[in-house]
Amino acid sequence: AEVEETLKRIQAHKGVIGTIVVNAEGIPIRTTLDNSTTVQYAGLLHQLTMKARSTVRDIDPQNDLTFLRIRSKKHEIMVAPDKEYLLIVIQNPCE
Amino acid sequence: MKVHNFSKLFLLDKIIYCCYLNIQVFDEQGKDVTPRPLYRPEPNASLHKQSKILSTQDFSGATGSDFLSSLSTHQTSGINASLVGPFSRTYGSSSISKSTISTTESMADEIVEPGSRRDTAISLSGKENIREQLTKEDIDRRVDIYLTETETIWLLDMPTVMVSVESEDAEKLQERNKIYIELCKNKAGNDCFVERMMQTLNGAPKNKEMQCDKILMEDKGMMATSWDLYDSFNALETTLTSSITERSSRPTSVSSSKSNVTKDRERTTSTTSTDRESIASSSIIDLESVILARIHEEEEDHSEAILKSEKFQQDLFFMERVLMENVFQPKLAAYRQLPVLIAQEEILPPSLERLWSYTCEWSDGHNVSSMAWNKLNPDLLAVGYGQFGFKEQKKGLACCWSLKNPMWPERIYQCDHGVTALDFSLANPNLLAVGMYNGTVAVYNVQTHNTTAVLDSSESFDKHIGPVWQVKWIEQDRGTTGDDKGEILISVSADGRITKWLIRKGLGCTDLMKLKRTASERKKLTGEKKSEALISRQAPGMCFDFHPRDTNIYLAGTEEGHIHKCSCSYNEQFLETYRAHKGPVYKIAWNPFSTDMFLSCSADWSIILWRQDSVRPILTFSSTTNVVHDIMWSPKSAFVFAAVNEGQVEIWDLSVSTLDPLIVTFPNPGVKFTTVLFARNTDCILIGDSNGTVSVYELRNMIASDSNKV
């Protein structure tokens, strides 16, 4: 489907280190990384996303978190959260 | 009388008694050393209550006061309540007399307790061993605890009596009052009254120690954030309560099961605070295993559903764009002409700098034949792919590219024939008109993801027979017909007709002009006969351009090299003919600023600048021996235009030089440039080539000039 195509394109994109899709319980549905790394990313990012969402909503309960980007020295982690899943992409933006 | 102050009250649903009294302890010699109970209640201690509630009452002295009736905590499975025995014993300490027992009994009556049970008298040897197992439901069952205040118990009440002044006894009473007051006054130094002190004998106090089981305490914490409250409030109001509670009960059941799991594992009475958001790291694995065991089937359905959900698609779409942004960020910033922090010291000559290119696997191998910007969104580009020559024809393609994703087009429309012309509509910016090599004109709606054309001219009567070389949407004053300014689609094709298409239940068209072959005289043609003779007498039209100010006048270029100036109101005659080109005129462009001038380019290697009123050209530019495919005036300056021929891209600046182009750029070897387009909102140009790549170049260091007339 189109979803598969887009997902493949993202995974094959230049600089993308890994792509993870986890469901609401933290179980990875799709991943291009090994299991331990995936579980680690999923767990940690889930907590961070919850905290970020809580922060946004505490300020204004009608607001909600749509996208989260964490830029680190080595790469950039992008998280698209939702009630049912988490889409995580780790990219190494080439300088 | 001693005062015991126990301020905790424990409520049990069913009592768990440990079997104190049937235990017998023997030491090595076989002697019975069973510890004997400290307290032996008097045999006639009536109804010493072993009630379910261990009421520890706070009573002070003799005056009645309100009792703390119940402070209860809900017992969970981990706590053994072996508290009944010892409490009941200390209850009756050595100094309690019978009377107090009875009073406390009566006081205890006033405590409301659901389902309380009274056990009968305790006997030393055979205390009832009542043990009831707490069943699981009982623990979880909600128990209602009612707190009430007991009535105030008066021990001495002497209310004041009021007597009216006018009654019979009034005088006597007043007398008595007076006497009493006198007495009080005289009391102080009077001999009749002597002060004496008395001492009461206190009984010898005795300390008594006892031991009880450790009191298990449990804390429970919840975090109520403001969005949590908001959510719960909204959940009550909406009609989707069922689905929401279902979803929220799942996480709560998850968290409670997790807490059970951790308790069973640890078996200590540490405080467990069930915070919804913090997951203890040790129990992540527990959690996962528990979840997997319980909700396994639900999950499988869900993961598929997640991948197919629309929200997921949308998120993927955004994610891709974000990725692109990361990769292309400096180039995009240059495109938008964000100011560069490093100030440039030297004055560099004007140059073209390549930013990026739009290309994807679909477009590889196709020839870029035309490009057009969207009128509403200046970041949306439509590119048509189709071969120019007759022999090279293959299936064509029209793609819509967005600035935000240079690696994959937003829309891909596949056409049976090569696409030769494209234009976006102004009135309806989502309509894209496409002209094809077989003469078909199709209109696509780019808003939807539908890949079929909205309108197609392949079935209309007067469709074009030759390749459509240009399409354009023109706004016209149609004052004569009574309509307001409307927009019509105009196309020119190799069958020599310039036709106006009307969107009325499909595409209907009328001819604006038929381009006739002219020698030195003009011939008139009558009628609209479609016969062989007509075709040979018509000159294939290659391009046209409407006057920027007056939309009735337009110029048409033909394959013979003539440029005709025509008017929409006359469709029989040309107003003017400009002859100078020796080869087919590929493109005509009016100068957007000084509207008397126009430019034309042709296969005879030259670009000619004309003035509207003169039949002779003003200036001719010929710099190469290559066919010039495309020209375009810059939207920012009256002097600058870009020309593309097969071997290079030239930027001409007429204010600088009329003999040589300002900038010349060469393509990659093996690739020919075919089309050029200026960007409206920025100083960049787009160049399409024969390999399907559209490259974006930035014009740097151009001398800014105002839009003056030449």
PDB file of C-alpha atoms in Angstrom, chain B residues 61-320:
ATOM      1  CA  GLY B  61     -12.339  11.881  81.013  1.00  0.00           C
ATOM      2  CA  ALA B  62     -15.879  11.874  81.953  1.00  0.00           C
ATOM      3  CA  THR B  63     -17.208  14.468  79.742  1.00  0.00           C
ATOM      4  CA  GLY B  64     -18.775  13.332  76.624  1.00  0.00           C
ATOM      5  CA  SER B  65     -17.171  14.282  73.507  1.00  0.00           C
ATOM      6  CA  ASP B  66     -17.466  13.345  70.014  1.00  0.00           C
ATOM      7  CA  PHE B  67     -15.887  10.201  68.917  1.00  0.00           C
ATOM      8  CA  LEU B  68     -13.774   9.522  66.055  1.00  0.00           C
ATOM      9  CA  SER B  69     -15.919   6.897  64.605  1.00  0.00           C
ATOM     10  CA  SER B  70     -13.975   5.424  61.860  1.00  0.00           C
ATOM     11  CA  LEU B  71     -10.829   6.045  60.059  1.00  0.00           C
ATOM     12  CA  SER B  72     -10.428   3.152  57.849  1.00  0.00           C
ATOM     13  CA  THR B  73      -8.101   1.929  55.207  1.00  0.00           C
ATOM     14  CA  HIS B  74      -8.981  -0.598  52.694  1.00  0.00           C
ATOM     15  CA  GLN B  75      -7.298  -3.836  53.307  1.00  0.00           C
ATOM     16  CA  THR B  76      -5.597  -5.564  50.455  1.00  0.00           C
ATOM     17  CA  SER B  77      -4.411  -9.027  50.198  1.00  0.00           C
ATOM     18  CA  GLY B  78      -0.993  -8.556  51.524  1.00  0.00           C
ATOM     19  CA  ILE B  79      -1.967  -7.582  54.996  1.00  0.00           C
ATOM     20  CA  ASN B  80      -2.779  -9.995  57.661  1.00  0.00           C
ATOM     21  CA  ALA B  81      -5.127  -8.641  60.169  1.00  0.00           C
ATOM     22  CA  SER B  82      -4.247 -10.356  63.287  1.00  0.00           C
ATOM     23  CA  LEU B  83      -5.116  -7.359  65.238  1.00  0.00           C
ATOM     24  CA  VAL B  84      -8.296  -8.277  66.829  1.00  0.00           C
ATOM     25  CA  GLY B  85      -6.929 -10.172  69.723  1.00  0.00           C
ATOM     26  CA  PRO B  86      -4.385  -7.850  71.180  1.00  0.00           C
ATOM     27  CA  PHE B  87      -6.523  -4.827  70.735  1.00  0.00           C
ATOM     28  CA  SER B  88      -9.326  -6.320  72.511  1.00  0.00           C
ATOM     29  CA  ARG B  89      -7.087  -7.099  75.324  1.00  0.00           C
ATOM     30  CA  THR B  90      -5.593  -3.748  75.803  1.00  0.00           C
ATOM     31  CA  TYR B  91      -9.006  -2.472  75.535  1.00  0.00           C
ATOM     32  CA  GLY B  92      -9.606  -3.878  78.844  1.00  0.00           C
ATOM     33  CA  SER B  93      -6.666  -2.786  80.808  1.00  0.00           C
ATOM     34  CA  SER B  94      -6.257  -3.349  84.383  1.00  0.00           C
ATOM     35  CA  SER B  95      -7.952  -0.229  85.467  1.00  0.00           C
ATOM     36  CA  ILE B  96     -11.101  -0.563  83.622  1.00  0.00           C
ATOM     37  CA  SER B  97     -13.993  -1.298  85.789  1.00  0.00           C
ATOM     38  CA  LYS B  98     -17.156  -2.875  84.867  1.00  0.00           C
ATOM     39  CA  SER B  99     -19.017   0.309  84.625  1.00  0.00           C
ATOM     40  CA  THR B 100     -16.781   1.752  82.042  1.00  0.00           C
ATOM     41  CA  ILE B 101     -17.122  -1.299  79.970  1.00  0.00           C
ATOM     42  CA  SER B 102     -20.761  -0.831  79.875  1.00  0.00           C
ATOM     43  CA  THR B 103     -20.499   2.786  79.011  1.00  0.00           C
ATOM     44  CA  THR B 104     -18.086   2.145  76.260  1.00  0.00           C
ATOM     45  CA  GLU B 105     -20.330  -0.499  75.003  1.00  0.00           C
ATOM     46  CA  SER B 106     -23.171   1.854  74.783  1.00  0.00           C
ATOM     47  CA  MET B 107     -21.029   4.353  73.101  1.00  0.00           C
ATOM     48  CA  ALA B 108     -19.833   1.859  70.636  1.00  0.00           C
ATOM     49  CA  ASP B 109     -23.402   1.285  69.738  1.00  0.00           C
ATOM     50  CA  GLU B 110     -23.534   4.579  68.111  1.00  0.00           C
ATOM     51  CA  ILE B 111     -20.911   3.767  65.569  1.00  0.00           C
ATOM     52  CA  VAL B 112     -22.452   2.836  62.332  1.00  0.00           C
ATOM     53  CA  GLU B 113     -20.900  -0.056  60.654  1.00  0.00           C
ATOM     54  CA  PRO B 114     -22.068  -2.043  57.751  1.00  0.00           C
ATOM     55  CA  GLY B 115     -22.586  -5.601  58.476  1.00  0.00           C
ATOM     56  CA  SER B 116     -21.042  -5.731  61.848  1.00  0.00           C
ATOM     57  CA  ARG B 117     -21.035  -8.865  63.729  1.00  0.00           C
ATOM     58  CA  ARG B 118     -20.842  -9.410  67.408  1.00  0.00           C
ATOM     59  CA  ASP B 119     -18.986 -12.284  68.717  1.00  0.00           C
ATOM     60  CA  THR B 120     -19.911 -13.807  71.903  1.00  0.00           C
ATOM     61  CA  ALA B 121     -17.950 -13.848  75.083  1.00  0.00           C
ATOM     62  CA  ILE B 122     -14.407 -14.817  75.110  1.00  0.00           C
ATOM     63  CA  SER B 123     -13.469 -17.714  77.216  1.00  0.00           C
ATOM     64  CA  LEU B 124      -9.958 -18.407  78.119  1.00  0.00           C
ATOM     65  CA  SER B 125      -9.510 -21.840  76.889  1.00  0.00           C
ATOM     66  CA  GLY B 126     -11.776 -21.924  74.043  1.00  0.00           C
ATOM     67  CA  LYS B 127     -11.711 -18.801  72.211  1.00  0.00           C
ATOM     68  CA  GLU B 128     -13.527 -19.154  69.081  1.00  0.00           C
ATOM     69  CA  ASN B 129     -11.262 -19.672  66.227  1.00  0.00           C
ATOM     70  CA  ILE B 130     -13.038 -17.839  63.612  1.00  0.00           C
ATOM     71  CA  ARG B 131     -11.177 -17.731  60.476  1.00  0.00           C
ATOM     72  CA  GLU B 132     -12.670 -16.698  57.304  1.00  0.00           C
ATOM     73  CA  GLN B 133     -10.860 -16.642  54.166  1.00  0.00           C
ATOM     74  CA  LEU B 134     -10.889 -13.436  52.367  1.00  0.00           C
ATOM     75  CA  THR B 135     -12.045 -14.119  48.976  1.00  0.00           C
ATOM     76  CA  LYS B 136     -10.723 -12.096  46.202  1.00  0.00           C
ATOM     77  CA  GLU B 137     -13.939 -10.465  45.406  1.00  0.00           C
ATOM     78  CA  ASP B 138     -14.376  -9.457  48.937  1.00  0.00           C
ATOM     79  CA  ILE B 139     -11.187  -7.569  48.872  1.00  0.00           C
ATOM     80  CA  ASP B 140     -12.048  -5.799  45.758  1.00  0.00           C
ATOM     81  CA  ARG B 141     -15.548  -5.165  46.791  1.00  0.00           C
ATOM     82  CA  ARG B 142     -16.288  -1.678  47.627  1.00  0.00           C
ATOM     83  CA  VAL B 143     -17.160  -1.114  51.169  1.00  0.00           C
ATOM     84  CA  ASP B 144     -18.965   1.965  52.170  1.00  0.00           C
ATOM     85  CA  ILE B 145     -17.857   3.576  55.322  1.00  0.00           C
ATOM     86  CA  TYR B 146     -20.002   6.125  56.906  1.00  0.00           C
ATOM     87  CA  LEU B 147     -18.684   8.646  59.230  1.00  0.00           C
ATOM     88  CA  THR B 148     -21.164  10.098  61.577  1.00  0.00           C
ATOM     89  CA  GLU B 149     -21.003  12.217  64.594  1.00  0.00           C
ATOM     90  CA  THR B 150     -22.517  10.938  67.723  1.00  0.00           C
ATOM     91  CA  GLU B 151     -24.830  13.030  69.721  1.00  0.00           C
ATOM     92  CA  THR B 152     -23.448  15.055  72.477  1.00  0.00           C
ATOM     93  CA  ILE B 153     -23.825  13.184  75.745  1.00  0.00           C
ATOM     94  CA  TRP B 154     -24.694  15.348  78.609  1.00  0.00           C
ATOM     95  CA  LEU B 155     -23.597  14.289  81.998  1.00  0.00           C
ATOM     96  CA  LEU B 156     -24.755  17.255  83.958  1.00  0.00           C
ATOM     97  CA  ASP B 157     -27.168  19.771  82.757  1.00  0.00           C
ATOM     98  CA  MET B 158     -28.395  22.591  84.814  1.00  0.00           C
ATOM     99  CA  PRO B 159     -29.937  25.139  82.568  1.00  0.00           C
ATOM    100  CA  THR B 160     -30.616  28.609  83.788  1.00  0.00           C
ATOM    101  CA  VAL B 161     -34.149  29.363  84.589  1.00  0.00           C
ATOM    102  CA  MET B 162     -35.627  32.582  83.597  1.00  0.00           C
ATOM    103  CA  VAL B 163     -38.461  34.085  85.551  1.00  0.00           C
ATOM    104  CA  SER B 164     -40.441  37.003  84.480  1.00  0.00           C
ATOM    105  CA  VAL B 165     -40.149  40.124  86.597  1.00  0.00           C
ATOM    106  CA  GLU B 166     -43.803  40.411  87.037  1.00  0.00           C
ATOM    107  CA  SER B 167     -44.498  36.958  88.331  1.00  0.00           C
ATOM    108  CA  GLU B 168     -45.338  36.144  91.897  1.00  0.00           C
ATOM    109  CA  ASP B 169     -42.082  34.512  92.728  1.00  0.00           C
ATOM    110  CA  ALA B 170     -40.139  37.332  91.260  1.00  0.00           C
ATOM    111  CA  GLU B 171     -39.550  39.165  94.465  1.00  0.00           C
ATOM    112  CA  LYS B 172     -38.400  36.108  96.287  1.00  0.00           C
ATOM    113  CA  LEU B 173     -36.053  35.209  93.559  1.00  0.00           C
ATOM    114  CA  GLN B 174     -34.621  38.621  93.463  1.00  0.00           C
ATOM    115  CA  GLU B 175     -34.086  38.487  97.183  1.00  0.00           C
ATOM    116  CA  ARG B 176     -32.326  35.239  96.890  1.00  0.00           C
ATOM    117  CA  ASN B 177     -30.167  36.541  94.136  1.00  0.00           C
ATOM    118  CA  LYS B 178     -29.250  39.505  96.207  1.00  0.00           C
ATOM    119  CA  ILE B 179     -28.341  37.391  99.178  1.00  0.00           C
ATOM    120  CA  TYR B 180     -26.222  35.223  96.986  1.00  0.00           C
ATOM    121  CA  ILE B 181     -24.357  38.124  95.541  1.00  0.00           C
ATOM    122  CA  GLU B 182     -23.724  39.487  99.018  1.00  0.00           C
ATOM    123  CA  LEU B 183     -22.486  36.147 100.086  1.00  0.00           C
ATOM    124  CA  CYS B 184     -20.043  35.981  97.242  1.00  0.00           C
ATOM    125  CA  LYS B 185     -18.738  39.353  98.101  1.00  0.00           C
ATOM    126  CA  ASN B 186     -18.353  38.640 101.750  1.00  0.00           C
ATOM    127  CA  LYS B 187     -16.698  35.384 101.184  1.00  0.00           C
ATOM    128  CA  ALA B 188     -13.312  36.819 100.717  1.00  0.00           C
ATOM    129  CA  GLY B 189     -12.307  37.959 104.156  1.00  0.00           C
ATOM    130  CA  ASN B 190     -15.143  36.571 106.157  1.00  0.00           C
ATOM    131  CA  ASP B 191     -14.561  34.454 109.183  1.00  0.00           C
ATOM    132  CA  CYS B 192     -17.418  32.208 108.388  1.00  0.00           C
ATOM    133  CA  PHE B 193     -15.616  30.852 105.376  1.00  0.00           C
ATOM    134  CA  VAL B 194     -12.372  29.002 105.630  1.00  0.00           C
ATOM    135  CA  GLU B 195     -10.405  27.604 102.742  1.00  0.00           C
ATOM    136  CA  ARG B 196      -9.118  24.158 103.036  1.00  0.00           C
ATOM    137  CA  MET B 197      -7.395  21.879 100.642  1.00  0.00           C
ATOM    138  CA  MET B 198      -7.909  18.261 100.136  1.00  0.00           C
ATOM    139  CA  GLN B 199      -5.878  15.622  98.555  1.00  0.00           C
ATOM    140  CA  THR B 200      -7.160  12.737  96.645  1.00  0.00           C
ATOM    141  CA  LEU B 201      -5.267   9.562  96.745  1.00  0.00           C
ATOM    142  CA  ASN B 202      -4.003   8.427  93.466  1.00  0.00           C
ATOM    143  CA  GLY B 203      -3.677   4.847  92.776  1.00  0.00           C
ATOM    144  CA  ALA B 204      -0.258   3.453  91.963  1.00  0.00           C
ATOM    145  CA  PRO B 205       0.236   3.433  88.223  1.00  0.00           C
ATOM    146  CA  LYS B 206       1.581   0.460  86.558  1.00  0.00           C
ATOM    147  CA  ASN B 207       3.213   0.224  83.160  1.00  0.00           C
ATOM    148  CA  LYS B 208       2.213  -2.426  80.915  1.00  0.00           C
ATOM    149  CA  GLU B 209       3.890  -3.325  77.687  1.00  0.00           C
ATOM    150  CA  MET B 210       2.440  -5.172  74.872  1.00  0.00           C
ATOM    151  CA  GLN B 211       3.358  -6.197  71.477  1.00  0.00           C
ATOM    152  CA  CYS B 212       1.373  -6.127  68.403  1.00  0.00           C
ATOM    153  CA  ASP B 213       2.010  -7.021  64.844  1.00  0.00           C
ATOM    154  CA  LYS B 214       3.531  -4.484  62.687  1.00  0.00           C
ATOM    155  CA  ILE B 215       1.051  -2.042  61.382  1.00  0.00           C
ATOM    156  CA  LEU B 216       1.142  -2.221  57.663  1.00  0.00           C
ATOM    157  CA  MET B 217       0.769   1.046  55.910  1.00  0.00           C
ATOM    158  CA  GLU B 218       0.228   1.649  52.331  1.00  0.00           C
ATOM    159  CA  ASP B 219       0.385   4.772  50.313  1.00  0.00           C
ATOM    160  CA  LYS B 220      -1.381   5.303  47.158  1.00  0.00           C
ATOM    161  CA  GLY B 221      -0.649   8.225  44.936  1.00  0.00           C
ATOM    162  CA  MET B 222      -2.251   9.591  41.858  1.00  0.00           C
ATOM    163  CA  MET B 223      -1.255  12.480  39.785  1.00  0.00           C
ATOM    164  CA  ALA B 224      -4.050  14.656  38.672  1.00  0.00           C
ATOM    165  CA  THR B 225      -2.778  16.956  36.016  1.00  0.00           C
ATOM    166  CA  SER B 226      -4.894  19.667  34.576  1.00  0.00           C
ATOM    167  CA  TRP B 227      -5.199  17.921  31.252  1.00  0.00           C
ATOM    168  CA  ASP B 228      -6.221  14.785  33.044  1.00  0.00           C
ATOM    169  CA  LEU B 229      -9.052  16.644  34.674  1.00  0.00           C
ATOM    170  CA  TYR B 230      -9.957  18.233  31.389  1.00  0.00           C
ATOM    171  CA  ASP B 231     -10.021  14.870  29.695  1.00  0.00           C
ATOM    172  CA  SER B 232     -12.175  13.272  32.335  1.00  0.00           C
ATOM    173  CA  PHE B 233     -14.512  16.184  32.260  1.00  0.00           C
ATOM    174  CA  ASN B 234     -14.868  16.000  28.539  1.00  0.00           C
ATOM    175  CA  ALA B 235     -15.241  12.291  28.610  1.00  0.00           C
ATOM    176  CA  LEU B 236     -18.330  12.609  30.702  1.00  0.00           C
ATOM    177  CA  GLU B 237     -19.861  14.992  28.296  1.00  0.00           C
ATOM    178  CA  THR B 238     -19.354  13.263  25.042  1.00  0.00           C
ATOM    179  CA  THR B 239     -21.483  10.406  23.922  1.00  0.00           C
ATOM    180  CA  LEU B 240     -18.502   8.248  23.244  1.00  0.00           C
ATOM    181  CA  THR B 241     -18.096   7.401  26.892  1.00  0.00           C
ATOM    182  CA  SER B 242     -18.127   3.713  26.203  1.00  0.00           C
ATOM    183  CA  SER B 243     -15.171   3.720  23.895  1.00  0.00           C
ATOM    184  CA  ILE B 244     -13.227   6.111  26.032  1.00  0.00           C
ATOM    185  CA  THR B 245     -13.764   4.269  29.280  1.00  0.00           C
ATOM    186  CA  GLU B 246     -12.856   1.122  27.542  1.00  0.00           C
ATOM    187  CA  ARG B 247      -9.600   2.580  26.499  1.00  0.00           C
ATOM    188  CA  SER B 248      -8.911   4.156  29.832  1.00  0.00           C
ATOM    189  CA  SER B 249      -9.852   1.089  31.771  1.00  0.00           C
ATOM    190  CA  ARG B 250      -7.345  -0.862  29.847  1.00  0.00           C
ATOM    191  CA  PRO B 251      -4.421   1.190  31.050  1.00  0.00           C
ATOM    192  CA  THR B 252      -5.789   1.258  34.588  1.00  0.00           C
ATOM    193  CA  SER B 253      -6.232  -2.453  34.636  1.00  0.00           C
ATOM    194  CA  VAL B 254      -2.779  -2.710  33.280  1.00  0.00           C
ATOM    195  CA  SER B 255      -1.405  -0.568  36.042  1.00  0.00           C
ATOM    196  CA  SER B 256      -3.266  -2.407  38.752  1.00  0.00           C
ATOM    197  CA  SER B 257      -2.141  -5.725  37.449  1.00  0.00           C
ATOM    198  CA  LYS B 258       1.352  -4.440  37.386  1.00  0.00           C
ATOM    199  CA  SER B 259       1.089  -3.357  40.968  1.00  0.00           C
ATOM    200  CA  ASN B 260      -0.180  -6.770  41.935  1.00  0.00           C
ATOM    201  CA  VAL B 261       2.662  -8.356  40.161  1.00  0.00           C
ATOM    202  CA  THR B 262       5.211  -6.233  41.907  1.00  0.00           C
ATOM    203  CA  LYS B 263       3.639  -6.906  45.263  1.00  0.00           C
ATOM    204  CA  ASP B 264       3.635 -10.575  44.811  1.00  0.00           C
ATOM    205  CA  ARG B 265       7.203 -10.438  43.819  1.00  0.00           C
ATOM    206  CA  GLU B 266       8.415  -8.337  46.627  1.00  0.00           C
ATOM    207  CA  ARG B 267       6.231  -9.270  49.507  1.00  0.00           C
ATOM    208  CA  THR B 268       7.247  -6.328  51.545  1.00  0.00           C
ATOM    209  CA  THR B 269       5.150  -3.578  52.817  1.00  0.00           C
ATOM    210  CA  SER B 270       6.960  -0.871  51.002  1.00  0.00           C
ATOM    211  CA  THR B 271       4.903   1.922  49.742  1.00  0.00           C
ATOM    212  CA  THR B 272       3.848   1.525  46.219  1.00  0.00           C
ATOM    213  CA  SER B 273       2.714   4.614  44.574  1.00  0.00           C
ATOM    214  CA  THR B 274       0.865   3.987  41.445  1.00  0.00           C
ATOM    215  CA  ASP B 275       1.786   6.861  39.321  1.00  0.00           C
ATOM    216  CA  ARG B 276       0.296   6.497  35.943  1.00  0.00           C
ATOM    217  CA  GLU B 277       3.237   7.735  34.068  1.00  0.00           C
ATOM    218  CA  SER B 278       6.300   6.413  35.740  1.00  0.00           C
ATOM    219  CA  ILE B 279       7.050   2.851  35.014  1.00  0.00           C
ATOM    220  CA  ALA B 280       9.595   1.329  37.306  1.00  0.00           C
ATOM    221  CA  SER B 281      12.363  -0.027  35.236  1.00  0.00           C
ATOM    222  CA  SER B 282      12.363  -3.357  36.965  1.00  0.00           C
ATOM    223  CA  SER B 283       8.811  -3.970  36.112  1.00  0.00           C
ATOM    224  CA  ILE B 284       8.923  -3.109  32.447  1.00  0.00           C
ATOM    225  CA  ILE B 285       9.697  -6.658  31.656  1.00  0.00           C
ATOM    226  CA  ASP B 286       7.061  -7.866  34.057  1.00  0.00           C
ATOM    227  CA  LEU B 287       4.640  -5.508  32.486  1.00  0.00           C
ATOM    228  CA  GLU B 288       5.403  -6.703  29.033  1.00  0.00           C
ATOM    229  CA  SER B 289       5.082 -10.333  29.935  1.00  0.00           C
ATOM    230  CA  VAL B 290       1.861  -9.729  31.750  1.00  0.00           C
ATOM    231  CA  ILE B 291       0.481  -7.774  28.882  1.00  0.00           C
ATOM    232  CA  LEU B 292       1.574 -10.261  26.323  1.00  0.00           C
ATOM    233  CA  ALA B 293      -0.073 -12.999  28.246  1.00  0.00           C
ATOM    234  CA  ARG B 294      -3.319 -11.230  28.661  1.00  0.00           C
ATOM    235  CA  ILE B 295      -3.966  -9.092  25.674  1.00  0.00           C
ATOM    236  CA  HIS B 296      -2.171 -10.991  23.016  1.00  0.00           C
ATOM    237  CA  GLU B 297      -4.936 -11.359  20.526  1.00  0.00           C
ATOM    238  CA  GLU B 298      -6.072  -7.799  20.746  1.00  0.00           C
ATOM    239  CA  GLU B 299      -2.634  -6.611  19.904  1.00  0.00           C
ATOM    240  CA  GLU B 300      -2.273  -8.427  16.688  1.00  0.00           C
ATOM    241  CA  ASP B 301      -5.345  -6.810  15.322  1.00  0.00           C
ATOM    242  CA  HIS B 302      -4.223  -3.472  16.572  1.00  0.00           C
ATOM    243  CA  SER B 303      -0.807  -3.458  14.989  1.00  0.00           C
ATOM    244  CA  GLU B 304      -2.282  -4.041  11.581  1.00  0.00           C
ATOM    245  CA  ALA B 305      -4.865  -1.427  12.201  1.00  0.00           C
ATOM    246  CA  ILE B 306      -2.212   1.022  13.224  1.00  0.00           C
ATOM    247  CA  LEU B 307      -0.232   0.544  10.065  1.00  0.00           C
ATOM    248  CA  LYS B 308      -3.258   1.113   7.954  1.00  0.00           C
ATOM    249  CA  SER B 309      -4.725   4.001   9.811  1.00  0.00           C
ATOM    250  CA  GLU B 310      -4.911   7.332   8.146  1.00  0.00           C
ATOM    251  CA  LYS B 311      -3.220   9.073  10.955  1.00  0.00           C
ATOM    252  CA  PHE B 312      -0.227   6.855  10.445  1.00  0.00           C
ATOM    253  CA  GLN B 313      -0.111   7.766   6.794  1.00  0.00           C
ATOM    254  CA  GLN B 314      -0.244  11.370   7.637  1.00  0.00           C
ATOM    255  CA  ASP B 315       2.492  11.002  10.179  1.00  0.00           C
ATOM    256  CA  LEU B 316       4.657   9.208   7.665  1.00  0.00           C
ATOM    257  CA  PHE B 317       4.040  11.991   5.217  1.00  0.00           C
ATOM    258  CA  PHE B 318       5.143  14.604   7.700  1.00  0.00           C
ATOM    259  CA  MET B 319       8.083  12.541   8.759  1.00  0.00           C
ATOM    260  CA  GLU B 320       9.306  12.321   5.201  1.00  0.00           C
TER     261      GLU B 320
END
